[in-house]
Amino acid sequence: MRPQMVDLRNGSTVTEFILVGFEQNSSSTRALLFALFLALYSLAMAMNGLIIFITWTDPRLNSPMYFFLGHLSFLDVCFITTTIPQMLIHLVVKNHTVSFVSCLTQMYLVFCVGVAECILLAFMAYDRYVAICHPLSYAQIMSQHVCVRLVSTAWFFGLINGIFLEYMSFRNPFCRDNHIENFFCEAPIVIALSCGDPQFSLKMIFADAIVVLLSPMVLIVISYARILASILGRTSSSGRGKTFSTCASHLTVVIFFYTSAMFSYMNPRSTHGPDKDKPFSLLYTIITPMCNPIIYSFRNKEVKGAMVRALGRTSLAQAESI
C-alpha cells in the first residue's frame, strides 16, 4: 500500500514535494547556473553517446574492456537524464513541485542505475586484473558470454536493490514538511521528512550502502593490489608505464564516484545540510558522468583513435549528402 503524505497542520493529504534546489539564489545566479549545467549536461550526453557508439560499432574496440566501457557510458546517460533535465527546468520556472509518483520514480531510477554502476566498476577492475595478471588466459576467462553475464548481474542487482531502497525510503507516511533541500529526490533527505522515527530506514540504507559500496570496493582494492604487485615484478619500465596508464583512468573514475556516493549515503544525518549535500550530489549526478568519457578517452589511444574515425565518417557522410 502506498504511503500517504499527510499535512498535520490542516489534515489534508499532500500529494507533491517541493524541490528547493537553487530557489534561494538570485535570478542572475540561476541564469548562470542554467547555462553552466546545460553545457555540462550537453557535453556529458555527447561524450557518453560517442563512447557508446564507438564501443558498439568499431571492430577495433571488440574487447571486454571496451564492452564494459560502453555499458558504463550507457549507465551514465541514464543517470544524468533522471536528474539534470528536471533541475534545468526548475532553474528557469518558479514552480518546483514534483508529484509523489515522480519523486518515487526518480529515486528508484537513481538507486537502480547507481547500484548497477558500483557493481560494474568492480567488474571492470576484475577485467583489468585478469588482463594484466593472466594475459594468456584472458580471452578464455573473459569470454563474451562471461561479460554479458557480468553486465546482466550488475543490472539485476541494481533493479532488485532499488526496490528495497525504495521501500525503505517511503515506508512511513509523510507529515512534517514537503520541502526537499536539494535539486532532486535524494533518499536521506526524503526519509527525514517522514513521520515517526526515520532512524530505522536510515540505518537500513546505511547497511545497504556498506554492502553495495564497500563490497565492490574490496574487489577493486584486491584487484589493483595484485595488479600493482604484478607491475612491480616486471623489469621493463615501458611496460610498467603502459599498464599504469591503462589502470589510472579506471581508478580516477572509481575515486570520483565512490567518494561522492559514500558521503551521501554513509555519513551520519547530522553532518548533512544543503550546503554540503548539493556539491556532492552535483559531483555524482553530473560531474562524474561528464568526466568518465573524458578521462577514458584522454588516457587511451585506442578510444581517441576510434573517436577520430567516427567523427571523420560523420563529416564525410555530411559532405556527401550536400
Short mmCIF file of C-alpha atoms in Angstrom, two decimals:
data_model
loop_
_atom_site.label_atom_id
_atom_site.label_comp_id
_atom_site.label_asym_id
_atom_site.label_seq_id
_atom_site.Cartn_x
_atom_site.Cartn_y
_atom_site.Cartn_z
CA MET A 1 0.00 0.00 0.00
CA ARG A 2 1.41 3.37 -0.98
CA PRO A 3 2.34 5.67 1.90
CA GLN A 4 0.27 8.81 2.31
CA MET A 5 1.74 12.23 2.84
CA VAL A 6 -0.45 13.94 5.43
CA ASP A 7 -0.10 17.55 6.43
CA LEU A 8 -0.95 17.64 10.13
CA ARG A 9 -1.50 21.40 10.04
CA ASN A 10 -4.74 21.18 8.10
CA GLY A 11 -5.44 17.45 7.93
CA SER A 12 -5.27 17.34 4.14
CA THR A 13 -3.29 14.85 2.10
CA VAL A 14 -0.15 16.24 0.46
CA THR A 15 0.41 14.79 -3.00
CA GLU A 16 3.62 16.53 -4.00
CA PHE A 17 7.10 17.54 -2.91
CA ILE A 18 8.82 20.87 -3.49
CA LEU A 19 12.42 20.68 -4.68
CA VAL A 20 14.11 23.73 -3.18
CA GLY A 21 17.23 23.27 -5.30
CA PHE A 22 18.71 26.67 -6.15
CA GLU A 23 15.49 28.57 -5.48
CA GLN A 24 17.12 30.84 -2.90
CA ASN A 25 19.75 32.07 -5.34
CA SER A 26 19.27 35.30 -7.26
CA SER A 27 17.81 35.24 -10.77
CA SER A 28 21.18 36.17 -12.30
CA THR A 29 22.88 33.32 -10.41
CA ARG A 30 20.22 30.86 -11.56
CA ALA A 31 20.68 32.01 -15.16
CA LEU A 32 24.41 31.46 -14.85
CA LEU A 33 23.88 28.02 -13.29
CA PHE A 34 21.42 27.12 -16.06
CA ALA A 35 23.97 27.96 -18.76
CA LEU A 36 26.72 26.08 -16.89
CA PHE A 37 24.71 22.93 -16.17
CA LEU A 38 23.21 22.90 -19.67
CA ALA A 39 26.72 22.99 -21.13
CA LEU A 40 27.91 20.23 -18.78
CA TYR A 41 24.84 18.11 -19.49
CA SER A 42 25.23 18.54 -23.26
CA LEU A 43 28.92 17.67 -23.04
CA ALA A 44 28.20 14.60 -20.90
CA MET A 45 25.49 13.37 -23.28
CA ALA A 46 27.63 13.97 -26.37
CA MET A 47 30.76 12.34 -24.94
CA ASN A 48 28.97 9.34 -23.46
CA GLY A 49 26.90 8.93 -26.62
CA LEU A 50 30.10 8.90 -28.67
CA ILE A 51 31.66 6.31 -26.35
CA ILE A 52 28.56 4.11 -26.69
CA PHE A 53 28.64 4.45 -30.48
CA ILE A 54 32.32 3.63 -30.97
CA THR A 55 32.43 0.75 -28.47
CA TRP A 56 29.42 -0.90 -30.09
CA THR A 57 30.36 -0.26 -33.75
CA ASP A 58 34.16 -0.07 -34.07
CA PRO A 59 35.61 -3.59 -34.60
CA ARG A 60 38.98 -2.45 -33.20
CA LEU A 61 37.34 -1.98 -29.80
CA ASN A 62 35.98 -5.51 -29.71
CA SER A 63 37.35 -6.45 -26.28
CA PRO A 64 35.85 -6.89 -22.79
CA MET A 65 37.34 -3.61 -21.52
CA TYR A 66 35.51 -1.57 -24.16
CA PHE A 67 32.38 -3.68 -23.80
CA PHE A 68 32.23 -2.65 -20.13
CA LEU A 69 33.13 0.95 -21.01
CA GLY A 70 30.19 1.16 -23.40
CA HIS A 71 27.82 -0.04 -20.70
CA LEU A 72 29.34 2.37 -18.18
CA SER A 73 28.60 5.25 -20.56
CA PHE A 74 25.06 3.97 -21.04
CA LEU A 75 24.57 3.94 -17.26
CA ASP A 76 25.95 7.48 -17.07
CA VAL A 77 23.48 8.65 -19.72
CA CYS A 78 20.62 7.08 -17.75
CA PHE A 79 21.94 8.58 -14.51
CA ILE A 80 22.18 12.20 -15.62
CA THR A 81 18.89 12.02 -17.53
CA THR A 82 16.97 11.14 -14.35
CA THR A 83 18.03 14.31 -12.53
CA ILE A 84 19.61 17.06 -14.65
CA PRO A 85 16.79 17.90 -17.14
CA GLN A 86 14.41 18.44 -14.22
CA MET A 87 16.96 20.65 -12.47
CA LEU A 88 17.41 22.73 -15.63
CA ILE A 89 13.66 23.26 -15.88
CA HIS A 90 13.45 24.32 -12.23
CA LEU A 91 16.20 26.87 -12.79
CA VAL A 92 14.01 28.78 -15.26
CA VAL A 93 10.49 28.26 -13.84
CA LYS A 94 9.05 29.22 -10.47
CA ASN A 95 7.04 26.04 -9.95
CA HIS A 96 9.38 23.50 -8.31
CA THR A 97 6.76 20.94 -7.31
CA VAL A 98 7.00 17.26 -8.23
CA SER A 99 4.30 14.67 -7.69
CA PHE A 100 4.68 11.81 -5.23
CA VAL A 101 4.88 9.32 -8.11
CA SER A 102 7.50 11.41 -9.95
CA CYS A 103 9.66 11.62 -6.83
CA LEU A 104 9.29 7.89 -6.19
CA THR A 105 10.16 7.04 -9.81
CA GLN A 106 13.17 9.35 -9.89
CA MET A 107 14.55 7.93 -6.66
CA TYR A 108 14.14 4.35 -7.90
CA LEU A 109 16.00 5.12 -11.14
CA VAL A 110 18.83 6.82 -9.23
CA PHE A 111 19.09 3.80 -6.92
CA CYS A 112 18.92 1.28 -9.75
CA VAL A 113 21.48 2.94 -12.02
CA GLY A 114 23.77 3.94 -9.13
CA VAL A 115 23.95 0.41 -7.70
CA ALA A 116 24.48 -1.08 -11.16
CA GLU A 117 27.36 1.34 -11.76
CA CYS A 118 29.00 0.45 -8.43
CA ILE A 119 28.99 -3.22 -9.35
CA LEU A 120 30.07 -2.60 -12.94
CA LEU A 121 33.11 -0.61 -11.78
CA ALA A 122 34.15 -3.60 -9.67
CA PHE A 123 33.81 -5.93 -12.67
CA MET A 124 35.90 -3.52 -14.73
CA ALA A 125 38.64 -3.71 -12.09
CA TYR A 126 38.48 -7.51 -12.22
CA ASP A 127 38.75 -7.35 -16.01
CA ARG A 128 41.96 -5.29 -15.72
CA TYR A 129 43.33 -7.77 -13.16
CA VAL A 130 42.75 -10.74 -15.47
CA ALA A 131 44.17 -8.87 -18.50
CA ILE A 132 47.38 -7.86 -16.68
CA CYS A 133 47.99 -10.80 -14.35
CA HIS A 134 46.68 -13.63 -16.54
CA PRO A 135 47.15 -12.43 -20.13
CA LEU A 136 47.40 -15.91 -21.65
CA SER A 137 44.06 -16.97 -20.18
CA TYR A 138 42.35 -13.59 -20.64
CA ALA A 139 40.30 -14.49 -23.71
CA GLN A 140 39.07 -17.70 -22.09
CA ILE A 141 38.25 -16.19 -18.67
CA MET A 142 36.64 -13.00 -20.00
CA SER A 143 34.69 -14.52 -22.86
CA GLN A 144 31.75 -12.71 -24.41
CA HIS A 145 29.34 -14.96 -22.53
CA VAL A 146 31.01 -14.12 -19.21
CA CYS A 147 30.99 -10.38 -19.96
CA VAL A 148 27.28 -10.42 -20.80
CA ARG A 149 26.56 -12.29 -17.56
CA LEU A 150 28.58 -9.81 -15.52
CA VAL A 151 26.76 -6.80 -17.00
CA SER A 152 23.41 -8.56 -16.52
CA THR A 153 24.35 -9.22 -12.89
CA ALA A 154 25.06 -5.53 -12.34
CA TRP A 155 21.68 -4.55 -13.80
CA PHE A 156 19.86 -7.29 -11.88
CA PHE A 157 21.26 -6.20 -8.52
CA GLY A 158 20.51 -2.60 -9.40
CA LEU A 159 16.86 -3.39 -10.16
CA ILE A 160 16.36 -5.55 -7.06
CA ASN A 161 18.28 -3.30 -4.69
CA GLY A 162 16.36 -0.29 -5.98
CA ILE A 163 13.08 -1.91 -4.89
CA PHE A 164 14.43 -2.48 -1.36
CA LEU A 165 15.80 1.06 -1.02
CA GLU A 166 12.58 2.50 -2.42
CA TYR A 167 10.54 0.65 0.17
CA MET A 168 12.79 1.83 3.00
CA SER A 169 12.51 5.43 1.79
CA PHE A 170 8.71 5.51 1.51
CA ARG A 171 7.63 3.01 4.18
CA ASN A 172 6.44 5.76 6.56
CA PRO A 173 3.74 8.37 5.92
CA PHE A 174 4.84 11.97 5.40
CA CYS A 175 3.53 14.60 7.78
CA ARG A 176 6.32 17.07 8.55
CA ASP A 177 7.26 19.10 5.52
CA ASN A 178 7.35 18.52 1.79
CA HIS A 179 10.32 20.79 1.01
CA ILE A 180 13.35 18.81 -0.21
CA GLU A 181 16.56 20.79 0.26
CA ASN A 182 18.14 19.54 -2.96
CA PHE A 183 17.56 19.60 -6.71
CA PHE A 184 16.28 16.00 -6.88
CA CYS A 185 14.59 13.46 -4.60
CA GLU A 186 17.54 12.13 -2.60
CA ALA A 187 16.72 9.33 -0.17
CA PRO A 188 18.23 10.57 3.14
CA ILE A 189 16.54 13.97 2.75
CA VAL A 190 13.15 12.45 1.85
CA ILE A 191 13.31 9.97 4.75
CA ALA A 192 13.99 12.82 7.18
CA LEU A 193 10.62 14.33 6.16
CA SER A 194 8.63 11.22 7.10
CA CYS A 195 6.54 10.80 10.25
CA GLY A 196 7.78 8.94 13.30
CA ASP A 197 11.37 7.91 13.79
CA PRO A 198 13.27 7.80 10.47
CA GLN A 199 16.32 6.16 12.09
CA PHE A 200 15.36 2.59 11.14
CA SER A 201 15.11 3.46 7.44
CA LEU A 202 18.33 5.47 7.57
CA LYS A 203 20.13 2.61 9.31
CA MET A 204 18.90 0.11 6.72
CA ILE A 205 20.06 2.35 3.88
CA PHE A 206 23.40 2.75 5.66
CA ALA A 207 23.71 -1.05 5.98
CA ASP A 208 22.77 -1.47 2.33
CA ALA A 209 25.39 1.13 1.36
CA ILE A 210 28.02 -0.88 3.22
CA VAL A 211 27.20 -3.91 1.07
CA VAL A 212 26.69 -2.05 -2.22
CA LEU A 213 29.63 0.36 -1.90
CA LEU A 214 32.20 -1.41 0.26
CA SER A 215 31.86 -4.92 -1.20
CA PRO A 216 32.68 -3.79 -4.77
CA MET A 217 35.41 -1.55 -3.35
CA VAL A 218 37.02 -4.56 -1.65
CA LEU A 219 37.09 -6.34 -5.03
CA ILE A 220 38.57 -3.22 -6.64
CA VAL A 221 41.27 -2.88 -3.96
CA ILE A 222 42.20 -6.57 -4.18
CA SER A 223 42.33 -6.42 -7.99
CA TYR A 224 44.59 -3.38 -8.05
CA ALA A 225 46.78 -4.67 -5.22
CA ARG A 226 47.52 -7.75 -7.31
CA ILE A 227 47.98 -5.61 -10.42
CA LEU A 228 50.46 -3.43 -8.54
CA ALA A 229 52.38 -6.48 -7.34
CA SER A 230 52.49 -7.79 -10.90
CA ILE A 231 53.67 -4.44 -12.28
CA LEU A 232 56.44 -4.04 -9.72
CA GLY A 233 57.69 -7.51 -10.57
CA ARG A 234 58.31 -6.55 -14.18
CA THR A 235 61.72 -5.45 -15.39
CA SER A 236 60.53 -3.31 -18.32
CA SER A 237 59.88 0.31 -17.32
CA SER A 238 57.92 0.93 -20.53
CA GLY A 239 55.64 -1.98 -19.71
CA ARG A 240 55.07 -0.56 -16.26
CA GLY A 241 54.19 2.85 -17.64
CA LYS A 242 51.69 1.48 -20.16
CA THR A 243 49.99 -0.68 -17.52
CA PHE A 244 49.82 2.20 -15.04
CA SER A 245 48.30 4.44 -17.72
CA THR A 246 45.65 1.83 -18.54
CA CYS A 247 44.60 1.44 -14.90
CA ALA A 248 44.87 5.09 -13.85
CA SER A 249 41.75 6.11 -15.78
CA HIS A 250 39.61 3.47 -14.08
CA LEU A 251 40.97 4.35 -10.64
CA THR A 252 40.19 8.03 -11.22
CA VAL A 253 36.58 7.21 -12.10
CA VAL A 254 36.25 4.96 -9.05
CA ILE A 255 37.57 7.64 -6.68
CA PHE A 256 35.18 10.29 -8.08
CA PHE A 257 32.10 8.09 -7.91
CA TYR A 258 32.66 6.27 -4.62
CA THR A 259 33.73 9.37 -2.66
CA SER A 260 30.58 11.29 -3.50
CA ALA A 261 28.28 8.28 -3.04
CA MET A 262 29.77 7.44 0.36
CA PHE A 263 29.30 10.97 1.61
CA SER A 264 25.65 10.99 0.55
CA TYR A 265 24.64 7.57 1.90
CA MET A 266 27.16 6.58 4.59
CA ASN A 267 27.57 9.80 6.58
CA PRO A 268 25.52 10.48 9.74
CA ARG A 269 22.49 12.62 9.03
CA SER A 270 23.77 15.30 11.43
CA THR A 271 26.69 16.02 9.10
CA HIS A 272 24.37 16.74 6.17
CA GLY A 273 22.99 20.08 5.11
CA PRO A 274 22.01 21.91 1.91
CA ASP A 275 25.46 23.49 1.56
CA LYS A 276 27.13 20.07 1.87
CA ASP A 277 24.57 17.87 0.09
CA LYS A 278 24.29 19.85 -3.14
CA PRO A 279 28.01 19.86 -4.08
CA PHE A 280 28.33 16.11 -3.55
CA SER A 281 25.03 15.49 -5.34
CA LEU A 282 26.29 17.51 -8.29
CA LEU A 283 29.55 15.55 -8.21
CA TYR A 284 27.97 12.14 -8.73
CA THR A 285 24.95 13.21 -10.82
CA ILE A 286 26.67 15.35 -13.47
CA ILE A 287 30.40 15.89 -12.88
CA THR A 288 31.35 12.20 -12.71
CA PRO A 289 29.22 11.14 -15.73
CA MET A 290 30.77 14.02 -17.70
CA CYS A 291 34.33 13.20 -16.61
CA ASN A 292 34.15 9.45 -17.24
CA PRO A 293 34.38 9.56 -21.07
CA ILE A 294 36.91 12.42 -20.95
CA ILE A 295 39.16 10.51 -18.55
CA TYR A 296 38.98 7.31 -20.58
CA SER A 297 39.47 8.99 -23.96
CA PHE A 298 42.38 11.21 -22.86
CA ARG A 299 44.31 8.29 -21.40
CA ASN A 300 43.51 5.71 -24.09
CA LYS A 301 44.94 5.84 -27.62
CA GLU A 302 42.50 3.24 -28.94
CA VAL A 303 39.48 5.24 -27.78
CA LYS A 304 40.89 8.50 -29.15
CA GLY A 305 41.58 6.81 -32.49
CA ALA A 306 38.06 5.37 -32.64
CA MET A 307 36.60 8.81 -31.86
CA VAL A 308 38.59 10.40 -34.67
CA ARG A 309 37.46 7.69 -37.10
CA ALA A 310 33.81 8.03 -36.03
CA LEU A 311 33.84 11.83 -36.33
CA GLY A 312 35.66 11.53 -39.67
CA ARG A 313 32.99 9.18 -41.04
CA THR A 314 30.27 11.55 -39.85
CA SER A 315 31.90 14.55 -41.52
CA LEU A 316 32.39 12.60 -44.75
CA ALA A 317 28.75 11.44 -44.76
CA GLN A 318 27.56 15.02 -44.24
CA ALA A 319 29.79 16.27 -47.07
CA GLU A 320 28.46 13.63 -49.47
CA SER A 321 24.86 14.47 -48.60
CA ILE A 322 25.32 18.14 -49.55
#
